[in-house]
């Protein structure tokens, strides 16, 4: 529908306003613009899209991205389990590798001791600590050590606390003698020994041993810590007074001894150089100086076990050996540990005038009360003897042997073999047994009474002869 304006109305409505302008489109006919359009069309027509190879590669990338997102969703517990499984699979090899590295850094654990080094030599032989010593001489010094010794040295120290050393046992020491001469060991190789607890060296034969377990099994008996009971005079000198330090547990009954040993034994692992002995004071007596007796504890005196430290000091006045001692004040774990340490160091002790000795207590004589005298029995009348009984044989009579039981029964070999002659030799055996019987011999048979004489009657005159 077209609106028709009236001629007069249009002029009135528009009024005197601005006139309209037309748009010039000649710029579209610019040759440069046409050239850009043509180049754009050429590029669009030449685009063919991605190839199939590129599309497959993009798909793979998309799949890998999806898998990565799924792995990220796995919980941390599963990841830890996976790591643990890998470690377990590789743990054996890793542990062996670490052990090899540590062993290389630590060395073989075998020390070399010079026979001229007196301080180190005393530590090995007399400190009480366990040592395994392998002896070498001038010829074997440059040779390789036994393989079992190289492989097990570190394990022995870790499992048993046993140290290993190489020593020239036949080299002269500071005292002028070699170690082999002092302890009366073999004078030529092979020689190896274990020394521990202040005891003499115990030889160990390494031949035939290829594993560390076998070597430990053979060494363990020499490392055992023991306490000893003094039941002979010889043991007193060997186990106590000849030692550098000795702890004596005096007791009068078994309960006192067991209580004291229960406190002392757990401490001996760290005091191997001290020898511990028990002494029954109800049987043995030991005389000590007044100074040492003054160190006895006044508390519970005589009611429990008493612990005494005896130490031997070398290099006293004029080079003589002297002894010193002291008593333990309180029998408890802490006091006993400090007491053992001081005893090993030979500190806070009182000097003894002489070497301590023990003797058996003299036995007291028993009082014997004489029995009251019993009334003497009245004598019995002798048995009547007939004339016929006096003529019978009494020595060797079978009836007498059967009535009296012999003290001993002797069985001869002939009686066991020849049984047929038993009846014939019965009388002879009876006579031997009767003669050997203890006591007074039997009285001889009484002689027969003399015949009576009868007076002959006189004949009267004229009387006949009597009948």
XYZ file of C-alpha atoms in Angstrom:
467
model
C 0.000 0.000 0.000
C 1.505 3.277 -1.117
C 0.716 6.412 0.730
C 0.055 9.281 -1.555
C 0.947 12.654 -0.306
C -0.948 15.686 -1.172
C 1.060 18.263 -2.951
C 0.441 20.930 -0.450
C 0.798 18.729 2.572
C 4.276 17.498 1.793
C 5.668 20.834 1.476
C 4.062 21.902 4.670
C 5.219 18.903 6.661
C 8.797 18.865 5.470
C 9.250 22.516 5.822
C 12.523 24.094 5.194
C 14.987 21.106 6.165
C 18.271 19.709 4.765
C 18.362 17.979 1.434
C 19.370 14.108 1.203
C 22.866 12.946 -0.128
C 23.597 9.850 -2.323
C 26.398 7.101 -1.572
C 29.350 6.738 -3.981
C 30.208 2.969 -4.645
C 33.033 3.528 -7.044
C 35.636 2.308 -4.444
C 34.497 -1.280 -4.988
C 35.880 -1.152 -8.475
C 39.453 -0.684 -7.171
C 41.865 -3.136 -8.977
C 43.841 -3.869 -5.819
C 40.740 -5.079 -4.035
C 39.913 -7.313 -6.927
C 43.396 -8.759 -6.853
C 43.141 -9.604 -3.051
C 39.803 -11.279 -3.609
C 41.282 -13.431 -6.322
C 44.201 -14.508 -4.143
C 41.867 -15.445 -1.319
C 39.745 -17.555 -3.671
C 42.847 -19.296 -4.928
C 43.956 -20.229 -1.408
C 40.530 -21.554 -0.474
C 40.305 -23.633 -3.601
C 43.796 -25.094 -2.946
C 43.007 -26.266 0.674
C 42.321 -30.001 0.638
C 42.102 -30.743 4.542
C 44.241 -33.011 6.817
C 45.501 -36.374 5.551
C 44.525 -39.763 7.023
C 47.979 -40.125 8.642
C 47.577 -36.857 10.434
C 44.129 -37.856 11.621
C 45.428 -41.187 13.034
C 48.170 -39.357 14.863
C 45.639 -36.967 16.337
C 43.468 -39.915 17.443
C 46.432 -41.553 19.184
C 47.167 -38.325 20.964
C 43.564 -38.130 22.089
C 43.667 -41.741 23.401
C 46.872 -41.083 25.307
C 45.362 -37.986 26.856
C 42.362 -40.009 28.012
C 44.624 -42.706 29.521
C 46.658 -40.071 31.298
C 43.496 -38.652 32.818
C 42.451 -42.146 33.990
C 45.891 -42.783 35.590
C 45.620 -39.523 37.437
C 42.425 -40.829 39.001
C 44.216 -43.895 40.529
C 44.425 -43.580 44.315
C 47.711 -42.995 46.106
C 47.367 -46.354 47.907
C 47.616 -48.250 44.637
C 50.626 -46.221 43.674
C 52.282 -46.979 47.004
C 51.527 -50.705 46.567
C 53.105 -50.688 43.146
C 56.214 -48.993 44.451
C 56.451 -51.482 47.305
C 56.179 -54.414 44.908
C 58.981 -53.040 42.790
C 61.155 -52.513 45.840
C 60.530 -56.095 47.002
C 61.516 -57.453 43.634
C 64.681 -55.445 43.543
C 65.350 -55.488 47.326
C 67.666 -58.491 47.420
C 69.969 -57.124 44.805
C 69.826 -53.650 46.282
C 70.640 -54.916 49.783
C 73.556 -56.912 48.486
C 74.841 -53.902 46.626
C 74.577 -51.688 49.702
C 76.285 -54.348 51.844
C 79.121 -54.592 49.358
C 79.586 -50.835 49.356
C 79.548 -50.639 53.154
C 81.962 -53.564 53.409
C 84.332 -51.853 51.045
C 84.165 -48.656 53.083
C 84.577 -50.441 56.444
C 87.244 -52.905 55.361
C 87.489 -56.589 56.316
C 87.443 -55.868 60.072
C 90.807 -57.562 60.744
C 93.375 -55.656 62.806
C 97.126 -56.166 62.558
C 98.925 -56.219 65.931
C 102.663 -55.758 66.301
C 104.338 -57.946 68.910
C 106.424 -54.944 69.998
C 103.303 -52.891 70.777
C 103.012 -53.807 74.466
C 99.885 -51.737 75.157
C 97.917 -53.254 72.282
C 99.218 -56.721 73.092
C 97.959 -56.425 76.681
C 94.583 -55.276 75.389
C 94.256 -58.355 73.192
C 95.509 -60.931 75.701
C 94.527 -59.610 79.144
C 91.616 -57.183 78.811
C 89.023 -59.949 78.990
C 87.438 -58.892 75.714
C 86.996 -61.714 73.166
C 89.580 -61.826 70.379
C 90.244 -64.291 67.556
C 93.967 -64.233 66.784
C 95.464 -65.648 63.581
C 99.209 -66.224 63.953
C 101.715 -65.529 61.180
C 105.490 -65.736 60.863
C 107.999 -64.257 58.424
C 107.005 -66.681 55.665
C 103.218 -66.528 56.017
C 103.038 -62.798 56.748
C 102.801 -61.913 53.046
C 100.429 -64.742 52.187
C 96.670 -64.375 51.837
C 94.536 -64.965 54.921
C 92.023 -67.851 54.972
C 88.890 -66.973 53.025
C 86.564 -67.893 55.891
C 88.434 -65.433 58.107
C 88.048 -62.591 55.635
C 84.364 -63.311 55.002
C 83.282 -63.735 58.641
C 85.325 -61.134 60.538
C 82.600 -58.463 60.423
C 79.851 -60.987 61.203
C 81.761 -62.292 64.222
C 82.072 -58.809 65.646
C 78.408 -58.051 65.009
C 76.964 -61.340 66.309
C 79.407 -62.321 69.078
C 81.294 -59.113 69.836
C 84.457 -60.947 68.777
C 87.297 -58.970 67.230
C 89.804 -60.482 64.810
C 93.535 -59.758 64.727
C 96.656 -60.944 62.921
C 99.670 -61.340 65.224
C 103.233 -62.552 64.883
C 102.926 -65.134 67.657
C 106.554 -66.244 67.274
C 108.055 -62.748 67.327
C 109.854 -61.641 70.469
C 107.818 -59.335 72.692
C 108.946 -56.698 75.156
C 109.313 -59.341 77.884
C 111.843 -61.288 75.809
C 109.526 -64.203 75.049
C 107.079 -64.775 72.240
C 103.347 -65.235 72.762
C 103.617 -68.884 71.725
C 106.365 -69.483 74.302
C 104.535 -67.752 77.125
C 101.307 -69.743 76.702
C 103.035 -72.952 75.529
C 101.442 -72.985 72.075
C 102.649 -74.534 68.829
C 106.007 -73.248 67.707
C 105.115 -73.262 63.999
C 102.058 -72.493 61.868
C 99.216 -73.061 61.390
C 98.066 -71.560 64.688
C 94.978 -69.570 65.665
C 93.375 -69.148 69.081
C 90.550 -67.427 70.952
C 91.204 -65.500 74.149
C 88.374 -64.139 76.341
C 87.258 -63.584 79.945
C 90.842 -63.334 81.199
C 91.419 -67.031 80.501
C 94.343 -68.632 78.722
C 94.202 -68.825 74.906
C 92.202 -71.708 73.467
C 93.424 -72.954 70.085
C 90.958 -73.088 67.179
C 91.560 -75.249 64.105
C 90.360 -73.442 60.972
C 90.936 -76.391 58.661
C 87.715 -77.707 57.189
C 85.690 -74.575 58.057
C 84.192 -72.805 55.044
C 81.170 -70.956 56.480
C 80.818 -68.247 59.086
C 78.139 -70.251 60.914
C 80.525 -73.158 61.437
C 83.195 -70.816 62.779
C 80.756 -69.195 65.215
C 79.652 -72.602 66.478
C 83.248 -73.603 67.180
C 84.123 -70.327 68.913
C 81.060 -69.940 71.180
C 82.201 -72.363 73.948
C 85.327 -70.256 74.539
C 83.237 -67.114 75.087
C 80.933 -68.525 77.750
C 80.970 -66.574 81.034
C 80.994 -68.795 84.126
C 81.249 -68.522 87.891
C 83.242 -71.083 89.845
C 82.829 -72.782 93.205
C 85.882 -73.152 95.430
C 85.864 -76.736 96.697
C 89.620 -77.368 96.821
C 92.691 -75.444 97.935
C 94.219 -75.680 94.463
C 91.275 -73.862 92.877
C 91.703 -70.914 95.229
C 95.102 -70.049 93.811
C 94.236 -70.851 90.208
C 90.894 -69.063 90.009
C 91.332 -66.170 92.431
C 94.662 -65.095 93.908
C 96.559 -65.504 90.620
C 94.113 -63.195 88.804
C 94.416 -59.456 88.529
C 90.919 -59.051 89.954
C 88.711 -61.594 91.683
C 85.305 -61.234 93.326
C 84.567 -63.648 96.170
C 80.963 -64.325 97.186
C 81.019 -65.694 100.725
C 77.901 -67.546 101.822
C 76.748 -69.964 104.468
C 73.817 -71.503 102.619
C 72.606 -71.958 99.069
C 69.906 -69.282 99.282
C 72.488 -66.585 100.046
C 74.672 -67.735 97.159
C 71.829 -67.791 94.613
C 70.619 -64.326 95.603
C 74.086 -62.809 95.164
C 74.706 -64.586 91.842
C 71.375 -63.331 90.521
C 72.675 -59.774 90.894
C 76.265 -60.343 89.765
C 75.779 -62.574 86.703
C 73.953 -60.058 84.445
C 76.854 -57.601 84.964
C 79.624 -59.978 83.907
C 79.054 -59.340 80.180
C 80.685 -55.935 80.607
C 83.241 -57.087 83.224
C 84.806 -60.119 81.552
C 88.241 -59.573 83.068
C 86.943 -60.160 86.604
C 86.716 -63.738 87.839
C 83.796 -64.507 90.179
C 84.035 -67.383 92.675
C 81.770 -68.597 95.473
C 83.148 -69.675 98.863
C 81.204 -71.604 101.479
C 82.286 -69.878 104.692
C 80.675 -72.539 106.823
C 83.452 -74.887 105.668
C 86.288 -72.518 104.658
C 87.818 -69.727 106.689
C 89.943 -66.881 105.364
C 92.035 -64.503 107.464
C 92.137 -60.863 106.386
C 93.843 -57.797 107.778
C 92.001 -55.418 110.077
C 91.941 -52.703 107.423
C 90.035 -54.877 104.966
C 87.667 -56.153 107.648
C 86.837 -52.552 108.517
C 85.263 -52.135 105.059
C 82.556 -54.699 105.807
C 79.008 -53.405 105.857
C 77.513 -53.190 109.342
C 73.984 -53.530 107.953
C 72.594 -57.069 108.052
C 75.963 -58.398 109.065
C 76.015 -62.182 108.863
C 72.429 -62.442 107.542
C 73.287 -62.447 103.827
C 76.100 -63.132 101.403
C 79.213 -60.959 101.588
C 81.016 -59.874 98.411
C 84.773 -59.252 98.561
C 87.072 -57.855 95.865
C 90.640 -59.159 95.782
C 93.099 -57.501 93.389
C 96.681 -58.406 92.561
C 99.084 -55.534 91.954
C 102.374 -56.123 90.163
C 105.386 -53.901 90.600
C 105.061 -53.207 94.315
C 107.902 -52.544 96.725
C 111.069 -54.331 95.574
C 109.083 -55.776 92.658
C 107.018 -58.074 94.891
C 103.419 -58.934 94.148
C 100.946 -57.467 96.594
C 97.214 -57.896 97.114
C 94.485 -55.524 98.209
C 90.797 -55.864 98.848
C 87.512 -54.328 99.979
C 83.943 -55.432 100.740
C 80.754 -54.455 98.927
C 78.555 -52.217 101.046
C 75.091 -52.761 99.485
C 74.150 -55.848 97.500
C 72.043 -54.260 94.743
C 72.414 -53.829 90.977
C 73.710 -50.237 90.891
C 76.136 -50.636 93.797
C 77.425 -53.947 92.440
C 78.067 -52.470 88.968
C 80.127 -49.628 90.456
C 81.897 -52.114 92.732
C 82.943 -54.338 89.804
C 84.232 -51.332 87.867
C 86.334 -50.206 90.842
C 87.580 -53.755 91.380
C 88.810 -54.008 87.768
C 90.499 -50.611 88.079
C 91.908 -51.648 91.504
C 90.756 -48.402 93.081
C 89.514 -47.680 96.643
C 91.078 -50.895 97.948
C 92.956 -51.588 101.184
C 96.399 -53.170 101.058
C 96.749 -56.673 102.531
C 99.743 -57.670 104.603
C 100.044 -61.076 102.945
C 98.547 -63.159 100.184
C 95.013 -64.176 101.225
C 94.728 -67.874 101.984
C 91.900 -70.162 102.937
C 91.823 -73.158 105.269
C 89.218 -75.692 106.169
C 87.602 -74.980 109.487
C 88.674 -77.447 112.175
C 85.932 -79.835 113.055
C 84.731 -79.605 116.631
C 84.960 -82.857 118.606
C 81.642 -84.356 119.397
C 80.708 -84.793 123.017
C 80.066 -88.462 123.634
C 78.130 -89.312 126.779
C 79.070 -92.739 128.136
C 76.123 -95.078 128.397
C 74.891 -95.984 131.862
C 76.326 -99.292 133.068
C 73.868 -102.102 132.725
C 73.659 -104.769 135.457
C 75.841 -107.746 134.722
C 73.804 -110.825 133.842
C 73.785 -113.671 136.261
C 75.979 -116.593 135.187
C 74.095 -119.484 133.752
C 74.802 -123.005 134.987
C 76.828 -125.040 132.533
C 74.929 -127.483 130.437
C 75.028 -131.068 131.543
C 77.364 -133.160 129.513
C 76.940 -136.870 129.068
C 79.692 -139.305 128.594
C 78.761 -139.951 124.966
C 78.681 -136.197 123.990
C 82.248 -135.715 125.057
C 83.551 -138.177 122.523
C 81.981 -136.366 119.479
C 84.021 -134.106 117.129
C 83.324 -130.364 117.645
C 85.798 -128.676 115.226
C 84.383 -128.932 111.702
C 81.100 -130.405 112.787
C 78.318 -129.933 110.193
C 75.715 -129.360 112.873
C 77.670 -126.453 114.392
C 78.225 -124.834 110.977
C 74.524 -124.962 110.173
C 73.536 -123.430 113.525
C 75.986 -120.446 113.311
C 75.853 -118.018 110.283
C 79.347 -117.120 108.918
C 80.411 -113.417 108.495
C 81.732 -113.919 104.933
C 80.949 -116.451 102.295
C 83.908 -117.314 100.087
C 83.076 -118.892 96.753
C 85.978 -120.640 95.026
C 86.221 -121.322 91.331
C 86.514 -125.068 91.912
C 83.160 -125.060 93.745
C 81.480 -123.346 90.786
C 82.923 -125.734 88.171
C 83.088 -129.142 89.876
C 79.775 -129.733 91.596
C 80.340 -133.499 91.996
C 83.059 -133.017 94.615
C 80.971 -130.799 96.874
C 80.049 -133.592 99.294
C 83.611 -134.808 99.572
C 85.074 -131.377 100.290
C 82.289 -130.241 102.576
C 84.038 -131.148 105.775
C 87.296 -129.427 104.762
C 85.465 -126.212 103.840
C 83.668 -126.317 107.152
C 86.919 -126.562 109.053
C 88.390 -123.557 107.180
C 85.408 -121.378 107.847
C 85.305 -122.381 111.494
C 88.993 -121.606 111.987
C 88.677 -118.213 110.356
C 85.695 -117.109 112.408
C 86.374 -114.036 114.489
C 86.267 -114.334 118.265
C 87.782 -116.663 120.877
C 88.466 -120.227 119.779
C 86.020 -122.887 120.952
C 86.890 -124.650 124.203
C 88.401 -128.141 123.837
C 86.193 -131.078 124.748
C 86.256 -132.053 128.382
C 88.156 -135.282 129.125
C 86.108 -138.331 130.021
C 85.683 -138.933 133.755
C 88.137 -141.422 135.250
C 86.751 -144.875 135.953
C 85.596 -145.464 139.476
C 87.472 -148.082 141.541
C 85.332 -150.423 143.490
C 86.727 -152.190 146.504
C 86.812 -155.858 146.223
C 84.831 -157.558 149.013
C 86.805 -159.671 151.405
C 85.987 -163.346 151.705
C 85.052 -164.606 155.037
C 85.907 -167.953 156.175
C 83.436 -170.482 155.141
C 81.720 -168.118 152.692
C 81.442 -169.000 149.127
C 82.519 -166.952 146.156
C 79.977 -164.286 145.441
C 78.187 -164.626 142.174
